[in-house]
Coordinates of C-alpha atoms and ligand atoms in Angstrom, one line a residue:
X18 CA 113.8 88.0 78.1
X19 CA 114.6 84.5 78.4
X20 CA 112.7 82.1 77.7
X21 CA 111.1 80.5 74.1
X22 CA 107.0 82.2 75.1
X23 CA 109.0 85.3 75.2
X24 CA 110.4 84.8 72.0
X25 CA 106.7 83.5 70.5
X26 CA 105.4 87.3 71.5
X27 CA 105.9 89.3 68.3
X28 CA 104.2 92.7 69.2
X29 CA 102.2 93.0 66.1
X30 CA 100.6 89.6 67.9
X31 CA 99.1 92.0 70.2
X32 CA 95.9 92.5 68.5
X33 CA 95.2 89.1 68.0
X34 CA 95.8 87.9 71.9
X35 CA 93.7 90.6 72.9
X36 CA 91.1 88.9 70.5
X37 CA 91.4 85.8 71.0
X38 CA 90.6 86.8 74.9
X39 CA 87.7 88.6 74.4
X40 CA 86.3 85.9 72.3
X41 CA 87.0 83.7 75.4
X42 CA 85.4 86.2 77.4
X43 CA 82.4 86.4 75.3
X44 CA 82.0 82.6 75.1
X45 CA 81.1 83.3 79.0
X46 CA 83.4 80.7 80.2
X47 CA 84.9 83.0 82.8
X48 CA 81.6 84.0 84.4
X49 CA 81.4 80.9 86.1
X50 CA 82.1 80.3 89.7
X51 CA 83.6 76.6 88.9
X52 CA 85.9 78.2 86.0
X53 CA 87.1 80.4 88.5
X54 CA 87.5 78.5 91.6
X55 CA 89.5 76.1 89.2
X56 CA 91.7 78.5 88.0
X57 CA 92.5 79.5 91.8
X58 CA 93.0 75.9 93.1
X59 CA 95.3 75.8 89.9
X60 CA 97.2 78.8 90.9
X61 CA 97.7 77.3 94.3
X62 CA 99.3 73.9 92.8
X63 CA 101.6 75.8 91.0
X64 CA 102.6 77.6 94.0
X65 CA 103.4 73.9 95.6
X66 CA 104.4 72.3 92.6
X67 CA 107.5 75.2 92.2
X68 CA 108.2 76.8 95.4
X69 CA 111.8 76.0 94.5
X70 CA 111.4 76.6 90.9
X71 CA 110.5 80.4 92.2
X72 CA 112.8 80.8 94.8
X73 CA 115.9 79.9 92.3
X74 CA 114.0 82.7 89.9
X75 CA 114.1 85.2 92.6
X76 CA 118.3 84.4 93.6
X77 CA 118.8 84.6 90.0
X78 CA 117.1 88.1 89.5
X79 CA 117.4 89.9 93.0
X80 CA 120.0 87.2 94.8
X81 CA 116.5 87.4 97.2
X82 CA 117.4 85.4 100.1
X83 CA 115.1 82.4 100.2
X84 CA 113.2 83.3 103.7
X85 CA 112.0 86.7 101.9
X86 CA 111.0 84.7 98.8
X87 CA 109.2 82.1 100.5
X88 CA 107.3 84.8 102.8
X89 CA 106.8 88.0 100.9
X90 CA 105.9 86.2 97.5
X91 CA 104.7 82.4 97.8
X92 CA 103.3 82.5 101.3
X93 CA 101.9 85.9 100.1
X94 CA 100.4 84.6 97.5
X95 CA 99.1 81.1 99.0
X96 CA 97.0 83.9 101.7
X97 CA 95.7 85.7 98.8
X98 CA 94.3 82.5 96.9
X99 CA 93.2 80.7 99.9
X100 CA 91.6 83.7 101.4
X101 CA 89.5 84.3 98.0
X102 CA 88.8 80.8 97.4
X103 CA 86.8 80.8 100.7
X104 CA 85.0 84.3 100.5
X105 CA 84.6 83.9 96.7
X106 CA 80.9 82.7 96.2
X107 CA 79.6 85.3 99.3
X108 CA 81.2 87.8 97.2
X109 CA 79.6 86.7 94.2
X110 CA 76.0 87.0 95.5
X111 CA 74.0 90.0 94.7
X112 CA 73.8 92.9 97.5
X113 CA 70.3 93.7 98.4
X114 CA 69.6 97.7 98.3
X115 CA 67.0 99.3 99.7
X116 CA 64.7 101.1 98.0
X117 CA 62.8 104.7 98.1
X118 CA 59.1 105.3 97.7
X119 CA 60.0 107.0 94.2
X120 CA 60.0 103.6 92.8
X121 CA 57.7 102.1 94.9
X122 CA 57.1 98.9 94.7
X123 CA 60.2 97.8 93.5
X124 CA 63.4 96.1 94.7
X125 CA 66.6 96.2 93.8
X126 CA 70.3 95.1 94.2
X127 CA 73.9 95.4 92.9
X128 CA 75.2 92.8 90.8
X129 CA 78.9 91.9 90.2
X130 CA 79.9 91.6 86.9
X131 CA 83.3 91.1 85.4
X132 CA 84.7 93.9 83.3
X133 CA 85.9 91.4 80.3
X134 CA 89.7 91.2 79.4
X135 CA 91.8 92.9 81.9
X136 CA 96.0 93.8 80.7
X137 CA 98.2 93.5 83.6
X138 CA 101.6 95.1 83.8
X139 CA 103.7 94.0 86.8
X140 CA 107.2 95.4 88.5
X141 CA 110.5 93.7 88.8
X142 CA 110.8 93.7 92.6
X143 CA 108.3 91.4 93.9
X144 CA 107.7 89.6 90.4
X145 CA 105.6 86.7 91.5
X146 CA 103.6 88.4 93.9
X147 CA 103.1 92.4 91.7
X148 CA 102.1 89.8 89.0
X149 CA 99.9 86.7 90.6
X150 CA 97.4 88.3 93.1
X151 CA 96.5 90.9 90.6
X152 CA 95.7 87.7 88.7
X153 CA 94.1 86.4 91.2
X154 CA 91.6 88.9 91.5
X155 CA 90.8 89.5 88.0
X156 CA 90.2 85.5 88.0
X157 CA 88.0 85.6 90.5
X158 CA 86.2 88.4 89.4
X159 CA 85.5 86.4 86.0
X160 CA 87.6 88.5 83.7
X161 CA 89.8 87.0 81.5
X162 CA 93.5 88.3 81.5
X163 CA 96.7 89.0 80.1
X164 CA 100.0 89.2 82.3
X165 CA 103.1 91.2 81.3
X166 CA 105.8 90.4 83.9
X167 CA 108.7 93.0 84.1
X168 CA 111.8 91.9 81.9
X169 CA 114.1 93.6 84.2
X170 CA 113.4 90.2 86.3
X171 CA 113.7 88.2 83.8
X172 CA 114.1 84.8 85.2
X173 CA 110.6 85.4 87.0
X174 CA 109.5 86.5 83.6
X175 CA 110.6 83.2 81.9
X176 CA 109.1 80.9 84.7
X177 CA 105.8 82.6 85.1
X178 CA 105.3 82.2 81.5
X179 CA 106.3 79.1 80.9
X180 CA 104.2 77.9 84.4
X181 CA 100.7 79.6 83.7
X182 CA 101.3 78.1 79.8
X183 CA 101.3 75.2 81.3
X184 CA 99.2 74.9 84.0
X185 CA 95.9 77.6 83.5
X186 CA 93.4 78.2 81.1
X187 CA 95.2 79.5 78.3
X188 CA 92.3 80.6 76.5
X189 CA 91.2 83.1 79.2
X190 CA 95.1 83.5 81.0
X191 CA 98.1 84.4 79.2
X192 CA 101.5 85.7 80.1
X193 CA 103.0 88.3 77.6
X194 CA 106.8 88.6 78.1
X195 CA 108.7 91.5 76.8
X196 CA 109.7 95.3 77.4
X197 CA 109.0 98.7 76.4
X198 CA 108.0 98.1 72.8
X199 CA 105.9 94.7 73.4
X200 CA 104.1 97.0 76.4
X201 CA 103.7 99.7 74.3
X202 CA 101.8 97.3 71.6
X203 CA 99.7 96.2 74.3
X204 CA 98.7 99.0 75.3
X205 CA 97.3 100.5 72.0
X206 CA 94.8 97.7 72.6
X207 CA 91.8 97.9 73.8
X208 CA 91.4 96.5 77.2
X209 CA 88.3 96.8 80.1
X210 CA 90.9 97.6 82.5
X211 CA 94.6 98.0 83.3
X212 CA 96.5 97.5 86.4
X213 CA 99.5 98.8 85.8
X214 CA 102.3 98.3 89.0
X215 CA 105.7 100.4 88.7
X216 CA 106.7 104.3 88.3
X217 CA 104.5 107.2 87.7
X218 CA 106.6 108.2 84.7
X219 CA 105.1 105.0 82.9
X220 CA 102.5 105.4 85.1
X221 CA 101.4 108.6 83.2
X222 CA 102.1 106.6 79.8
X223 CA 99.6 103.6 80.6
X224 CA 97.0 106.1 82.0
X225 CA 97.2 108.1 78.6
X226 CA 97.1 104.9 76.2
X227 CA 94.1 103.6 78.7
X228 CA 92.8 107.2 77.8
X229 CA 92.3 106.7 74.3
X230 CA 89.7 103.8 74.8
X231 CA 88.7 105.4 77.8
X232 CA 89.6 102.1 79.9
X233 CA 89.8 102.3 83.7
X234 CA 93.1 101.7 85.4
X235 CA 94.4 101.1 88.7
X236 CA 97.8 102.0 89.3
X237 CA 100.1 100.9 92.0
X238 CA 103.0 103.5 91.9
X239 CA 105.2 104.6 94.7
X240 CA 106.8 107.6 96.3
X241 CA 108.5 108.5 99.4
X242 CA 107.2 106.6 102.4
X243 CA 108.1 108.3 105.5
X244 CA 108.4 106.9 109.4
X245 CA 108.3 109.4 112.0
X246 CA 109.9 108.3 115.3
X247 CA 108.9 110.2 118.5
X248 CA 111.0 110.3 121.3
X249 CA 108.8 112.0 123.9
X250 CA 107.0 108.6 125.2
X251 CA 110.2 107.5 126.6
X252 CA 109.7 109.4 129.4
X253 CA 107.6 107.8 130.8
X254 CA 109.0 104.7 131.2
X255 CA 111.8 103.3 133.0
X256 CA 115.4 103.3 131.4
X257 CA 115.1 99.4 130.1
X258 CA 111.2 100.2 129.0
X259 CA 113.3 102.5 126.8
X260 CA 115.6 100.6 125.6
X261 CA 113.2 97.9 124.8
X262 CA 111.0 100.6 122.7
X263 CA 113.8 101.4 120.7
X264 CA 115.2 97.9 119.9
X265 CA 111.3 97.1 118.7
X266 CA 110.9 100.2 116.7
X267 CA 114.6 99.9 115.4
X268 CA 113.9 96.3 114.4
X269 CA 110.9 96.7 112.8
X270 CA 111.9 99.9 110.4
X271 CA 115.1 97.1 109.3
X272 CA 112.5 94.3 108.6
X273 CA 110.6 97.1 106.3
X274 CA 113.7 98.9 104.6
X275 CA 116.3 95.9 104.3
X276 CA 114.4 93.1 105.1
X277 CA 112.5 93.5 102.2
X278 CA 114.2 93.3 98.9
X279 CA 117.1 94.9 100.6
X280 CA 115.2 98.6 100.0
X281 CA 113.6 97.5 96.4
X282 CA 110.2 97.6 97.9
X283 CA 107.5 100.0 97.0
X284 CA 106.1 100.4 100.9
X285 CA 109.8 100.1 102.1
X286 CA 110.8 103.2 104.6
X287 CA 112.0 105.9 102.5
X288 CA 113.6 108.4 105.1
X289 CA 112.9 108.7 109.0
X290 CA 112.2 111.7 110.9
X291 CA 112.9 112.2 114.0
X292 CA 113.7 114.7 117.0
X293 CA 117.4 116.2 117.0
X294 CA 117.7 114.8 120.7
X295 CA 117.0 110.9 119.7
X296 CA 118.3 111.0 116.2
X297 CA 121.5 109.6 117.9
X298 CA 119.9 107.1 120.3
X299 CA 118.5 106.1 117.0
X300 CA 120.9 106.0 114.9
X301 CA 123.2 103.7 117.7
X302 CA 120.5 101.1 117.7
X303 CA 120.0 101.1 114.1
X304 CA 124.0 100.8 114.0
X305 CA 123.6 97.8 116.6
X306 CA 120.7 96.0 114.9
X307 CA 122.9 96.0 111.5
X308 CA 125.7 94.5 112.5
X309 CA 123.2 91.9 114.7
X310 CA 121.5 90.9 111.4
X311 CA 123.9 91.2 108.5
X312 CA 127.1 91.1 110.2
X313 CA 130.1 93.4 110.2
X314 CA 130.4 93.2 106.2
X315 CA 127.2 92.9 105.1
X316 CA 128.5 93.5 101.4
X317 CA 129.2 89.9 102.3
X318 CA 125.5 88.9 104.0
X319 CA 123.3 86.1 102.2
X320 CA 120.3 88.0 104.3
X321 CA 120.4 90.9 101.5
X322 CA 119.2 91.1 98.2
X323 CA 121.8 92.7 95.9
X324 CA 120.4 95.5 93.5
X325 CA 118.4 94.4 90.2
X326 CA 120.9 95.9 87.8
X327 CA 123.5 97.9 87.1
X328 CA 121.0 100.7 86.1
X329 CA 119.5 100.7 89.4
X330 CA 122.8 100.9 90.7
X331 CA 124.2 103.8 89.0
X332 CA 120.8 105.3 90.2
X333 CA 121.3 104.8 93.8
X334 CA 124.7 105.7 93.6
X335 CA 124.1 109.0 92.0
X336 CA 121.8 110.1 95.2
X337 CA 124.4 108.8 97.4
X338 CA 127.0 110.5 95.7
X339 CA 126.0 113.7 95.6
X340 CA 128.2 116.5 96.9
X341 CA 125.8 117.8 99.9
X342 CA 125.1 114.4 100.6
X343 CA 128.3 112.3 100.8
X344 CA 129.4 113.4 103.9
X345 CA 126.1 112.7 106.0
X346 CA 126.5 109.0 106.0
X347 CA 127.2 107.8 110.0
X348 CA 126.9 104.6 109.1
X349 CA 127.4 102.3 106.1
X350 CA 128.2 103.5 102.3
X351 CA 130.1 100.1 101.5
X352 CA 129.5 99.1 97.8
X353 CA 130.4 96.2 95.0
X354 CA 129.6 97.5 91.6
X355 CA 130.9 93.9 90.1
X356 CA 128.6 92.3 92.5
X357 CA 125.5 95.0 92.8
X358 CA 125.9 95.3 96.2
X359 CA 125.5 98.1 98.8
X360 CA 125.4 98.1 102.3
X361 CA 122.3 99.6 104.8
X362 CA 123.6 102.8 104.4
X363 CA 122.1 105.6 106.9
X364 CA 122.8 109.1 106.3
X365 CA 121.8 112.1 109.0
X366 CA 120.6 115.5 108.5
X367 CA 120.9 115.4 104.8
X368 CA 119.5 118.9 103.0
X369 CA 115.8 118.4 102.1
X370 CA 116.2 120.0 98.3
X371 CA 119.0 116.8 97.8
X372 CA 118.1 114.0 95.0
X373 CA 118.3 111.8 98.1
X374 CA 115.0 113.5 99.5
X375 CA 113.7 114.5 96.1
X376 CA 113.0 111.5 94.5
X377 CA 112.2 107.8 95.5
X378 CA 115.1 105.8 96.8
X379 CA 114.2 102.3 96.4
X380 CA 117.3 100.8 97.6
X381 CA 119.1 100.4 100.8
X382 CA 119.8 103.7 101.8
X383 CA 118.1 105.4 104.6
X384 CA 118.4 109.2 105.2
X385 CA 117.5 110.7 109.0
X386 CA 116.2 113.9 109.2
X387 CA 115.5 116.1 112.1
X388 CA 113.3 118.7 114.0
X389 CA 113.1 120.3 116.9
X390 CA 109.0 118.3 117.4
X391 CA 107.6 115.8 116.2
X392 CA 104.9 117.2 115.4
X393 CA 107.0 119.4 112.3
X394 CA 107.1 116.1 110.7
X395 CA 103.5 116.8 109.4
X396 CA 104.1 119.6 107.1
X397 CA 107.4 118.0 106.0
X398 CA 105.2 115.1 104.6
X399 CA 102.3 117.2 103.9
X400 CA 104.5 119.3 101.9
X401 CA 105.4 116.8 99.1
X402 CA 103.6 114.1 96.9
X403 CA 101.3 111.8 99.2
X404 CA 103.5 108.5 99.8
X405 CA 101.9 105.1 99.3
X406 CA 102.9 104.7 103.3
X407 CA 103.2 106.3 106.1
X408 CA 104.7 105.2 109.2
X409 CA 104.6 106.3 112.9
X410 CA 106.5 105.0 116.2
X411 CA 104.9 106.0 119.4
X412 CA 103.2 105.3 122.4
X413 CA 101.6 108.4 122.8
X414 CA 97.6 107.9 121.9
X415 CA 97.1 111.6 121.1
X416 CA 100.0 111.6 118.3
X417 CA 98.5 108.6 116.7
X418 CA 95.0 109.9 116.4
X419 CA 96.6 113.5 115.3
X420 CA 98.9 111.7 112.7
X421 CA 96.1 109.1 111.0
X422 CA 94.0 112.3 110.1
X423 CA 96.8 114.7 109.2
X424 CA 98.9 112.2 106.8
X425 CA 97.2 111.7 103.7
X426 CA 98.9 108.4 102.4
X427 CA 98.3 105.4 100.8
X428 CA 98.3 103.2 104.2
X429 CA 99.5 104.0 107.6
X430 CA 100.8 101.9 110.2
X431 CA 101.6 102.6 114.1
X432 CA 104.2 100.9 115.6
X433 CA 105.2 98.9 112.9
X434 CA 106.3 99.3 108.8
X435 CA 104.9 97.2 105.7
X436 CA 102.9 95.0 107.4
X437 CA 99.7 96.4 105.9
X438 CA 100.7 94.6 103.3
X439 CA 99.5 91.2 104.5
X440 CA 96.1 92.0 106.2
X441 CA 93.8 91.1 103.5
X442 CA 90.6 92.6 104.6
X443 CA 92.5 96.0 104.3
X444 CA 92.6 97.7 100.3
X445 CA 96.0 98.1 99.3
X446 CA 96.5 101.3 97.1
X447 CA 98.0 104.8 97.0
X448 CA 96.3 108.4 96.6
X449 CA 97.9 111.3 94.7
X450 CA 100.8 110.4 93.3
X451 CA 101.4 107.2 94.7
X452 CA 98.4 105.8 93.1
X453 CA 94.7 105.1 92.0
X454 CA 92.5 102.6 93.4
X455 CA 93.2 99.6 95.5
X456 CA 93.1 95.6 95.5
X457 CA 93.9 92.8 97.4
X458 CA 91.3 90.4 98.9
X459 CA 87.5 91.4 98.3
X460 CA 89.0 94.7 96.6
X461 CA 90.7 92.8 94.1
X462 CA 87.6 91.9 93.4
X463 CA 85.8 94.9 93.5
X464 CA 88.9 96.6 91.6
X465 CA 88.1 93.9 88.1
X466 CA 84.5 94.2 88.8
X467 CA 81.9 96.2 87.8
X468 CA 79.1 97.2 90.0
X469 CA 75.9 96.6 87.9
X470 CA 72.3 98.5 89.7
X471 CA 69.5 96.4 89.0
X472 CA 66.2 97.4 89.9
X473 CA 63.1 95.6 89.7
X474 CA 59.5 95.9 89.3
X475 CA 56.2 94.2 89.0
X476 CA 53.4 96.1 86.3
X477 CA 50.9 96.7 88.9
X478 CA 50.8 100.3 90.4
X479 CA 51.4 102.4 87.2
X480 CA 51.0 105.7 88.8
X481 CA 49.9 108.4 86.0
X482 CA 51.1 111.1 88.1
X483 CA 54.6 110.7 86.1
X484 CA 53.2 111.0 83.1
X485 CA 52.3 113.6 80.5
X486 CA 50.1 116.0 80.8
X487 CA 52.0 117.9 83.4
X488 CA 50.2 119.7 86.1
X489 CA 50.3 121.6 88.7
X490 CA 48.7 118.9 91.5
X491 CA 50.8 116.1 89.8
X492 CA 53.9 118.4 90.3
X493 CA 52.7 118.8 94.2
X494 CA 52.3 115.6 94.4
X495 CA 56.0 114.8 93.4
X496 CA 57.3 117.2 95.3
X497 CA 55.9 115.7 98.5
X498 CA 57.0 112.4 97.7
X499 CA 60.5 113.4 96.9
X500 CA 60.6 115.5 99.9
X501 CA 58.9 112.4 101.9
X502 CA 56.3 114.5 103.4
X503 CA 53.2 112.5 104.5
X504 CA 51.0 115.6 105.3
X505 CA 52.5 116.5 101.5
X506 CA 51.2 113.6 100.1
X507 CA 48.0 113.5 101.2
X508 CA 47.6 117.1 100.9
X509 CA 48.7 116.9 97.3
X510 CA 46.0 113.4 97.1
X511 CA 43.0 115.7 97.9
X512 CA 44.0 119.1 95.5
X513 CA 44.7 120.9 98.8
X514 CA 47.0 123.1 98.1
Ligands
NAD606 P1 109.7 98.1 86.0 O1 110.9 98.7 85.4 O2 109.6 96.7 86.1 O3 108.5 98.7 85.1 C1 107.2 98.3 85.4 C2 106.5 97.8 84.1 O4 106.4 98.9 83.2 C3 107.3 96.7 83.4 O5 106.4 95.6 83.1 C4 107.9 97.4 82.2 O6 108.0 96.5 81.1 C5 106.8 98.5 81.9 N1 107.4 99.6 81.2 C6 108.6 100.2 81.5 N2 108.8 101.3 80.6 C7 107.7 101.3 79.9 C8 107.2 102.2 78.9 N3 108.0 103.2 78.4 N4 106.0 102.0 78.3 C9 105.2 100.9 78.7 N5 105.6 100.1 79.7 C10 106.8 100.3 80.3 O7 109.4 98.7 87.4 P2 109.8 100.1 88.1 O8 109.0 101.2 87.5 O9 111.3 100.3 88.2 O10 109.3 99.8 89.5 C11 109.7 100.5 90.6 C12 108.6 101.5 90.9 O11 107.3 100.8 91.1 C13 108.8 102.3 92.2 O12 108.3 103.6 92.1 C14 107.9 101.5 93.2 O13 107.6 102.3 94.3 C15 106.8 101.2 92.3 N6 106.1 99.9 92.9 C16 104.9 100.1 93.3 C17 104.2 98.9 93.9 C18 102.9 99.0 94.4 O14 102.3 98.0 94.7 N7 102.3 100.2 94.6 C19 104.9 97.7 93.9 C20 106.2 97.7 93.4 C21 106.8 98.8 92.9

């Protein structure tokens, strides 16, 4: 933690922020469209007002080089809020439902309503984006909310506390700084809903403190996000068609593994599979690609982020490290402890039961495995936790269909990795382990709202037939109407039986 807010936040304050928020709530001040379009068009001046401000954050925490600041976080983020800005008030408007004879006459609809005071826990990795458009779409769901930014970032931290202190409603929006123990006092409040971003260890703690006041959560976790690369469309092309396949795929999976937070990214590739006869054409052109991008030391490249800490570090080494492991690295393996640096490090045929393929890697290291078809790839994924993404490289129409109903994943993309991410009619969320329930864009705001039925009805046509006494042609009669019988019905009418 470093700034004075953080210091301010003394966790026995936690009961009395999450009061002072629900009186806010209660006052109704959120509800409105103008509060809430206000608060957006505020969160967008911020975002002009300190671009810089954030990008010197983000160096200072992750050494994030500036082009993946400015695109995966502010530009992000400037999409989100515009994008909801513009579709807020449709999404405000009740949705007509129809209606069954049962009720007849009678209409109805479903009514948005916000949930109240929404807590929102946010990762180190992308720490203005993981902690503003979940804000955004509590705001623009009418909630009011309190933001705990990660402290293992804790420049962001600092700057997004002292920003939305200055600059929002700070009787509806507050930033909480801290760690485990100002989280942990949070959390024994009671809330009307909790996004919590990060691991499933915590994960498991938020969902059982949410528990206790039976408060809904959504939970962006992570996992193992695999890409399968297929070889068998190359046949039929020609030899440069090839080539150029390759390059794209090989190009894309380094955008999504180091050219996002250098590996520190929740939808980055987590291990490739691939057939044992284009693992090496694969592994060339990822070898080539490298060296294009980051150079021939890229311990030395300003195009990488370094790791967060020297946690994280000992972490990544420890998978890298390990005995069976070691010696599968073809390419790579360079590191700077001083500096928390490690080079795109690709390892090939590592053993399945190794930490590297057990558990999440988060960082720049990218294991191959093979198999004799790509179709084994399945059962590999199948066969663990369900990732938050799942990624496919082919040409070959019938694979794609195959693999979008066999993988069970958070998100899948064809042809390309993370760039889910940024289409914001699409939900973003995992399933299993890498998650429960989804936001961005209109499921933002479906995510911190609550869907309220509302029928309604006039006094005239009181039929008695639901009412006491109970008999046998009344019970007809209901039958046929439930079972929308029109013979029924008029049977039932006329005592016919
Ligand atoms: P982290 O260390 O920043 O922790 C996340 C939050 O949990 C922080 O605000 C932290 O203060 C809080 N926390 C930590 N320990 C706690 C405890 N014992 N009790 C209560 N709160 C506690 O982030 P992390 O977990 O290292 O993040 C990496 C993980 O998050 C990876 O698994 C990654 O895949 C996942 N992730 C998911 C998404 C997504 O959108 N689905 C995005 C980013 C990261």
């Amino acid at each position: 933690m470093g700034s004075e807010e953080a210091n301010a936040f003394d966790a026995k304050d936690a009961p009395k922020i999450a009061g002072e928020l629900r009186e806010s709530f209660a006052s109704g001040k959120t509800r409105s469209y103008e509060w809430r379009t206000s608060q957006l068009k505020t969160i967008l001046k911020i975002l002009d007002n300190h671009e810089q401000d954030m990008i010197l954050a983000l160096r200072s925490d992750l050494s994030k080089p500036e082009m993946e600041s400015y695109i995966q976080e502010i530009a992000m983020l400037k999409n989100s809020c515009k994008a909801t800005l513009k579709s807020l008030k449709g999404w405000m408007v009740p949705e007509k439902a129809k209606t069954s004879m049962t009720t007849f006459p009678s209409s109805a609809e479903i009514v948005s309503e916000p949930l109240g005071v929404i807590l929102i826990i946010s990762a180190w990795n992308y720490p203005f984006y993981l902690s503003i458009d979940p804000v955004i779409g509590a705001i623009a769901a009418g909630n009011a909310v309190v933001l705990k930014p990660s402290e293992v970032s804790p420049a962001s931290s600092a700057l997004l506390a002292k920003l939305l202190k200055e600059y929002m409603d700070t009787s509806c929006v507050r930033v909480v700084e801290g760690a485990v123990a100002e989280t942990a006092a949070l959390l024994q409040q009671k809330w009307d809903k909790i996004c919590y971003t990060g691991n499933g260890r915590v994960g498991r703690i938020v969902m059982e403190a949410a528990a206790k006041h039976l408060t809904p959560v959504l939970l962006e976790l992570g996992g193992k996000s695999p890409v399968v690369v297929d070889s068998d469309v190359n046949l039929k092309f020609a030899t440069h068609a090839v080539t150029f396949y390759v390059k794209v795929a090989t190009r894309r999976i380094i955008a999504g593994k180091w050219g996002c937070n250098n590996g520190q990214a929740c939808i980055s590739p987590d291990y490739i599979i691939t057939t044992k006869d284009f693992a090496p054409k694969l592994v060339d052109s990822l070898k080539e690609v490298l060296e294009k991008f980051y150079g021939k030391n890229p311990l030395e490249s300003k195009d990488l982020s370094r790791i967060v800490n020297s946690n994280h570090f000992a972490r990544l080494m420890k998978l890298l490290d390990e005995e069976k492991v070691s010696g599968k690295v073809v390419h790579g393996g360079e590191r700077n402890e001083t500096d928390l640096k490690i080079a795109p490090t690709i390892l090939l045929d590592v053993p399945r039961d190794s930490l590297i393929m057990t558990e999440e890697i988060f960082g720049p290291l990218l294991p191959i495995i093979t198999v004799e078809k790509v179709e084994e790839s399945y059962d590999i994924i199948n066969s663990g936790p369900k990732p938050l993404a799942a990624y496919l490289f082919t040409s070959n129409e019938k694979l794609k269909k195959q693999f979008v109903m066999t993988i069970s994943a958070g998100g899948v993309v064809v042809n390309d990795t993370t760039i889910h991410l940024a289409v914001v009619t699409l939900p973003f969320g995992g399933v299993g382990e890498s998650g429960m329930g989804a936001y961005h864009g209109k499921f933002s705001f479906e995510a911190f709202s609550h869907k309220k039925a509302v029928v309604y009805r006039s006094f005239v046509a009181d039929a008695a037939v639901r009412y006491p006494p109970y008999t046998k042609g009344k019970l007809s009669l209901l039958k046929a109407l439930v079972g929308g019988s029109i013979l029924g019905i008029i049977r039932a009418l006329f005592g016919w039986s």
